[in-house]
């Protein structure tokens, strides 16, 4: 068959092989203790309606690694599912009158077809869909287990409220004071809310980092800061007039002699008692105003520091001195105890506040090695001074001894606090997992009995977009029977944060049809942990911290022995076009479907993998995909030429050219080695592809020399077969086609990855010494066996040699192959 340069019928080829894979169930796997397992996972998509380029990149990276591992003999689990609950479905219902379920399921069907057109080797028999009751039932089951243990609890509290999304947000979803979904400024609301006790695991989430050596450093750092562990001490400051004391948390008890006032957060429960009296109205008004400000902006230090003097004093237990009590916006109820001792001489925020309000500043720490010109504010550790019996100690020692002293005297203790808060999961939305709880006037909060699970999302609801959850208006849903007394009761109408769904879905793939438990222990024990997890870094402190928390929860429920679900996390870079991230609002979106229609899935995959290493940003350009398409055409053409070679009748058989054969064989083995290592060790899929391209060029060069002999033709066929195997994880359709043409056994997907001869694969280099008039002046590396002309040219081109030679005429250049170039001037 003759073919135009670069042209091939990719539509026919790709569709045909996709059908073969599906018919043969080629990508389905089951537990096999005889084989090493490899669980490969990309973060599952939200079914927004269409696959975008970021998905294509994410899944293509995974697919190459999965196919490669399969060829290397691993039992590879590579599943996919849908993060199918959440707001956009409900918004579509409000806007277009389409039911959230219909919208979601339609989108899933569409996106599934798109993924299949990509040729990704997913085990579709394990597809997980979180909007189906058989999935979210287990969210409810896990919730009830936590509820029984006091780890899911309801509390009236200040929560982040997105006015645009009309729902509560977790702290992780409101970081920076903006809604993670719509970027609206987040407001504060006080309401009843369900929390999960992630704080119980704060210490472990932090210490677990020791096992995450294959995570990007910056992701661990983000988590570490979010968890925010600090060692310090609690100290009680008595307020005799109230018969109470105020407990503060400090990380610098060594500075307590410099504490010149206390500061309480506006939300502090003692404020009410403290501000009773003459000035009550004025103070209360101020406090109410401070509370209304965004806590997150206050947290970031994004607000002007303001406060009021309560007129009260408290006693510093170390000095016996009375110091004023203030209320100020820069102290947050969430951290420590919601009260601090202010040491303006040694804390920047306290310093700023004291300056503004004219409060005392008292130095009690001096630098160990004083430097001239240090200002009034010294925040580092140093030597304690002006502190009675503690003076002269170093900060570290003073902290330990002073905390112990406070403990002995009964007014304090050493302690550790964390910045991370319990995870608020209540959402006032329809399209989420109903929280399985019933409120009875007589019996209080009752968990729904396990046998009544799932609490289904009722189909009939009205989507008006008005405030409040649509579930509140579905009487058949709200009206419930108390499981304890059988009386009339009210069902919880809040649904769960959808991040609950994604906190354990990776376990579900191990046994997606399991009916008695969230997942079957034996299957999960075989497959888990996820050996390689790939996804965007935007989930660093959301999904990735929740999933680590849930894995520990499941462990403590006896469902797994695992601590860490993802020992290896690859954060893939962004897809950009014209210098910015692809997004609808910027109008720079490239539709994968259009690209597949124009160039084929193989070309799209190849280009997206070739253009940048996975963790780096990838800039889209259409020339690139055209180049990938042409390359595939060239491979096919070369392959067809080699396959069609035979002894030309009438001509006598030539003798094998040994140099040409050696070059080709060597390049083949080097390429096998390099591609394998690039994929396996570094995920440098881009350099793997470029070495395959180089190899293709070698093959094309040598084929005209080698085709004359039977031995040469055999070698060419061997090399062409190697090329097909090496390229198959990247461009699987066209490689299945060539594999079949070649008479390969079964699918190329199941063919073993080629081995290499280490001797042949060795990159042989020689160090060549450059002499001028017999004296060594420089050296360089060259391929072993480099030609003399090449040696001379390289030697004379070295900058150092050029400088030394200057404009003196070169009389002679003497070469000793692989060793020396001597320049005679
Ligand atoms: Zn929002
Ligand atoms: Zn009851």
PDB file of C-alpha atoms and ligand atoms in Angstrom, residues 162 164-165 169 179 181-184, ligand 1:
ATOM      1  CA  UNK A 162     -20.354  32.473  50.165  1.00  0.00           C
ATOM      2  CA  UNK A 164     -22.811  33.879  45.549  1.00  0.00           C
ATOM      3  CA  UNK A 165     -22.957  30.095  46.073  1.00  0.00           C
ATOM      4  CA  UNK A 169     -17.486  26.820  52.972  1.00  0.00           C
ATOM      5  CA  UNK A 179     -14.682  31.295  47.773  1.00  0.00           C
ATOM      6  CA  UNK A 181     -15.272  28.033  43.532  1.00  0.00           C
ATOM      7  CA  UNK A 182     -16.443  31.501  42.510  1.00  0.00           C
ATOM      8  CA  UNK A 183     -13.843  33.815  44.125  1.00  0.00           C
ATOM      9  CA  UNK A 184     -16.524  35.916  45.834  1.00  0.00           C
TER      10      UNK A 184
HETATM   11 ZN1  LIG B   1     -18.853  30.903  45.856  1.00  0.00          ZN
END
